[in-house]
N, CA and C of each residue as an Amber inpcrd file, in Angstrom:
protein
   246
  -7.2970000-141.6510000 -16.5930000  -7.0210000-140.4010000 -17.2130000
  -7.2040000-140.4880000 -18.7170000  -7.8400000-139.5370000 -19.2820000
  -8.1480000-139.5520000 -20.7340000  -6.9430000-138.9690000 -21.5060000
  -6.2840000-139.7850000 -22.3450000  -5.0820000-139.2710000 -23.0710000
  -5.3960000-138.1460000 -24.0530000  -6.6810000-138.0600000 -24.4900000
  -7.0300000-136.9870000 -25.4240000  -7.1810000-135.6350000 -24.7170000
  -7.3310000-135.6810000 -23.4520000  -7.5170000-134.4530000 -22.6780000
  -6.2620000-134.0880000 -21.9810000  -5.6850000-132.9730000 -22.2940000
  -4.4190000-132.5650000 -21.6890000  -4.6360000-131.2320000 -20.9340000
  -3.7680000-131.0310000 -20.0120000  -3.8080000-129.7980000 -19.2390000
  -3.2000000-128.6700000 -20.1310000  -3.7780000-127.4520000 -20.0520000
  -3.2010000-126.3510000 -20.7810000  -1.8180000-126.0020000 -20.1860000
  -0.9410000-125.5830000 -21.0740000   0.3900000-125.2340000 -20.5980000
   0.3130000-123.8350000 -19.9150000   1.1340000-123.6960000 -18.8910000
   1.1520000-122.4100000 -18.1850000   2.1780000-121.5080000 -18.8640000
   1.7500000-120.3170000 -19.2120000   2.5880000-119.3610000 -19.9270000
   2.6630000-118.1080000 -19.0830000   3.8630000-117.5670000 -18.8330000
   3.9350000-116.3090000 -18.0730000   3.0560000-115.2380000 -18.6960000
   2.4730000-114.3860000 -17.7970000   1.5510000-113.3260000 -18.2520000
   2.1570000-112.4370000 -19.3200000   3.4440000-112.0860000 -19.1530000
   4.0720000-111.1890000 -20.1160000   4.1190000-111.7910000 -21.5340000
   4.2370000-113.1120000 -21.6250000   4.3280000-113.8050000 -22.9140000
   2.9470000-114.0180000 -23.4730000   1.9550000-114.2780000 -22.6440000
   0.6500000-114.6080000 -23.1420000  -0.1550000-113.4210000 -23.5730000
   0.2910000-112.1990000 -23.2820000  -0.4330000-111.0030000 -23.6180000
  -1.3780000-110.5100000 -22.5580000  -1.5310000-111.2720000 -21.4860000
  -2.2970000-110.7980000 -20.3430000  -1.5130000-109.8220000 -19.5670000
  -2.1240000-108.6530000 -19.2420000  -1.3280000-107.6620000 -18.5100000
  -0.9470000-108.1670000 -17.1480000   0.3040000-108.0260000 -16.7950000
   0.8170000-108.4010000 -15.4830000   0.9360000-107.1300000 -14.6170000
   1.0090000-107.4060000 -13.3210000   1.1840000-106.2480000 -12.4140000
   2.5160000-105.5870000 -12.7190000   2.5200000-104.2500000 -12.8320000
   3.7510000-103.5410000 -13.1700000   4.8020000-103.7000000 -12.0720000
   4.3940000-103.6620000 -10.8580000   5.3560000-103.7360000  -9.7250000
   4.7150000-104.6220000  -8.6580000   4.8470000-105.9380000  -8.8040000
   4.2370000-106.7990000  -7.7850000   4.9160000-106.5370000  -6.4240000
   4.1160000-106.4630000  -5.3740000   4.6780000-106.2530000  -4.0530000
   5.3710000-107.5190000  -3.5790000   6.5330000-107.3330000  -3.1650000
   7.3290000-108.4330000  -2.5850000   7.8850000-107.9710000  -1.2330000
   8.0730000-108.8710000  -0.3340000   8.5750000-108.5380000   0.9920000
   9.8590000-109.2440000   1.3000000  10.6820000-108.5700000   2.0610000
  11.9170000-109.1260000   2.6170000  11.6610000-109.2180000   4.1150000
  11.9360000-110.3310000   4.7350000  11.7920000-110.5480000   6.1500000
  13.1850000-110.8740000   6.7300000  13.5030000-110.2170000   7.8420000
  14.7960000-110.4300000   8.5010000  14.8410000-109.6840000   9.8080000
  16.0090000-109.6280000  10.3960000  16.1400000-108.9360000  11.6780000
  16.9040000-107.6220000  11.4730000  16.4700000-106.6080000  12.2650000
  17.2480000-105.3560000  12.2210000  18.4470000-105.4460000  13.1440000
  19.1760000-104.3420000  13.3190000  20.3950000-104.4010000  14.1250000
  20.1090000-104.6200000  15.6120000  18.8920000-104.3800000  16.0580000
  18.5130000-104.6000000  17.4160000  17.9200000-105.9880000  17.6710000
  17.7990000-106.8040000  16.6300000  17.2640000-108.1090000  16.7560000
  15.7400000-108.2600000  16.5660000  15.0940000-107.1140000  16.2660000
  13.6350000-107.1520000  15.9650000  13.3750000-107.8110000  14.6080000
  12.2810000-108.5350000  14.4800000  11.9360000-109.0700000  13.2170000
  11.1950000-108.0250000  12.3810000  11.5730000-107.8950000  11.1640000
  11.0720000-106.8510000  10.2800000  10.6250000-107.4660000   8.9430000
   9.5090000-106.9020000   8.4700000   9.0700000-107.2310000   7.1060000
   8.9430000-105.9300000   6.3360000   9.6180000-105.7930000   5.2170000
   9.7220000-104.5940000   4.4470000   9.3150000-104.8970000   2.9980000
   8.4070000-104.0960000   2.4500000   8.0250000-104.2510000   1.0240000
   9.1720000-103.7550000   0.2000000   9.3120000-104.3920000  -0.9770000
  10.4460000-104.0170000  -1.8740000  10.3740000-102.5910000  -2.3690000
   9.1180000-102.0300000  -2.4680000   9.0000000-100.6590000  -2.8610000
   9.1950000 -99.6900000  -1.7250000   9.3320000-100.2070000  -0.4940000
   9.6430000 -99.4010000   0.6890000   8.4470000 -98.6520000   1.2820000
   7.2100000 -98.8500000   0.8160000   6.0640000 -98.1660000   1.3070000
   5.2250000 -98.9430000   2.2700000   5.6560000-100.1680000   2.6850000
   4.9060000-100.9590000   3.6120000   5.8650000-101.8040000   4.4160000
   5.4440000-102.1610000   5.6040000   6.2690000-103.0490000   6.4480000
   5.9550000-102.8720000   7.9070000   6.6920000-103.5310000   8.7570000
   6.4490000-103.4110000  10.1790000   7.4520000-104.1730000  10.9950000
   7.4060000-103.9630000  12.2980000   8.2230000-104.6800000  13.2950000
   7.3440000-105.7070000  13.9440000   7.9370000-106.9060000  14.2380000
   7.1610000-108.0290000  14.7310000   7.8680000-108.6980000  15.8610000
   7.1130000-109.4020000  16.7260000   7.7050000-110.1300000  17.8720000
   8.4200000-111.3570000  17.4670000   8.0420000-111.9570000  16.3420000
   8.6580000-113.2400000  15.9450000   8.8080000-113.3020000  14.4020000
   9.6550000-114.2220000  13.9520000   9.8450000-114.4650000  12.5870000
   8.4880000-114.9000000  11.9190000   7.7940000-115.7660000  12.6540000
   6.5230000-116.2840000  12.1290000   5.5110000-115.1650000  11.8990000
   5.4390000-114.2150000  12.8410000   4.5050000-113.0830000  12.7090000
   4.9180000-112.2250000  11.4880000   6.1690000-111.9960000  11.3320000
   6.6120000-111.1500000  10.1760000   6.3340000-111.8510000   8.8530000
   6.5950000-113.1780000   8.7980000   6.2930000-113.9210000   7.5970000
   4.7840000-113.9740000   7.3340000   3.9970000-114.1690000   8.3840000
   2.5370000-114.2510000   8.2280000   2.0130000-112.9210000   7.6950000
   2.5450000-111.7990000   8.1780000   2.0700000-110.5040000   7.6420000
   2.4340000-110.3770000   6.1710000   3.6920000-110.6730000   5.8280000
   4.1510000-110.5160000   4.4480000   3.3520000-111.4470000   3.5020000
   3.1340000-112.6960000   3.9160000   2.3970000-113.6390000   3.0720000
   0.9790000-113.0950000   2.8300000   0.3420000-112.6300000   3.8540000
  -0.9750000-112.0450000   3.7360000  -1.0410000-110.8260000   2.8230000
  -0.0370000-109.9460000   2.9310000   0.0170000-108.7300000   2.1320000
   0.2700000-109.0460000   0.6440000   0.8850000-110.1420000   0.3280000
   1.1780000-110.5060000  -1.0470000   0.1910000-111.4610000  -1.6560000
  -0.8890000-111.7180000  -0.9830000  -1.9200000-112.5980000  -1.5310000
  -1.4600000-114.0710000  -1.6240000  -0.5200000-114.4870000  -0.7950000
  -0.0710000-115.8500000  -0.7510000   0.5880000-116.2700000  -2.0240000
   1.2230000-115.2790000  -2.7270000   1.9210000-115.6580000  -4.0480000
   3.2290000-116.3730000  -3.7460000   3.5120000-117.3920000  -4.5180000
   4.7860000-118.1320000  -4.3530000   5.9510000-117.1180000  -4.6630000
   6.9930000-117.2370000  -4.0110000   8.2050000-116.4490000  -4.2060000
   8.0290000-114.9610000  -3.9480000   6.9290000-114.5460000  -3.2680000
   6.7430000-113.1170000  -2.9930000   7.4070000-112.6600000  -1.6700000
   7.8140000-113.6510000  -0.8380000   8.4030000-113.3480000   0.4160000
   9.7540000-113.9710000   0.4780000  10.7810000-113.2410000   0.8390000
  12.1450000-113.7640000   0.9770000  12.6180000-113.5410000   2.3930000
  13.2990000-114.5210000   2.9500000  13.9360000-114.4630000   4.2240000
  15.3850000-114.0160000   4.0260000  15.8100000-112.9620000   4.6610000
  17.1230000-112.4030000   4.4530000  18.0670000-112.8520000   5.5800000
  19.2880000-113.1820000   5.1950000  20.3230000-113.4950000   6.1690000
  21.0660000-112.2550000   6.5880000  20.8340000-111.1460000   5.8830000
  21.4480000-109.8840000   6.1980000  20.5750000-109.0500000   7.0260000
  21.0210000-107.9710000   7.6440000  20.1930000-107.0950000   8.4320000
  19.2030000-106.3450000   7.5340000  18.0030000-106.2460000   8.0150000
  16.9090000-105.5370000   7.2910000  16.4710000-104.3540000   8.1360000
  16.4210000-103.1860000   7.6180000  16.0420000-101.9890000   8.3380000
  14.7000000-101.4790000   7.8040000  13.7980000-101.1410000   8.7030000
  12.5220000-100.5010000   8.3720000  12.7520000 -98.9900000   8.4910000
  12.5910000 -98.3530000   7.3890000  12.8240000 -96.8710000   7.3540000
  11.4750000 -96.2200000   7.3980000  11.2790000 -95.3050000   8.3610000
  10.0380000 -94.5850000   8.5100000  10.1000000 -93.2430000   7.8570000
């Protein structure tokens, strides 16, 4: 490794002046009161019912572009409102 060559430091977009997404989509995954697996977007305009936890998480991960910390697993009941 070359000691003269260093990796650039990572700076959050808001600090670096690069425009960040105003409302990044995030998903909550959990079970509704009937035991169905649910994925619901934080803004409430996307989501669905799924056969398994893995399917709900897979959907949410795909919808968020595989961003770290964009999908949360809830220990509380999650309701999909239509």
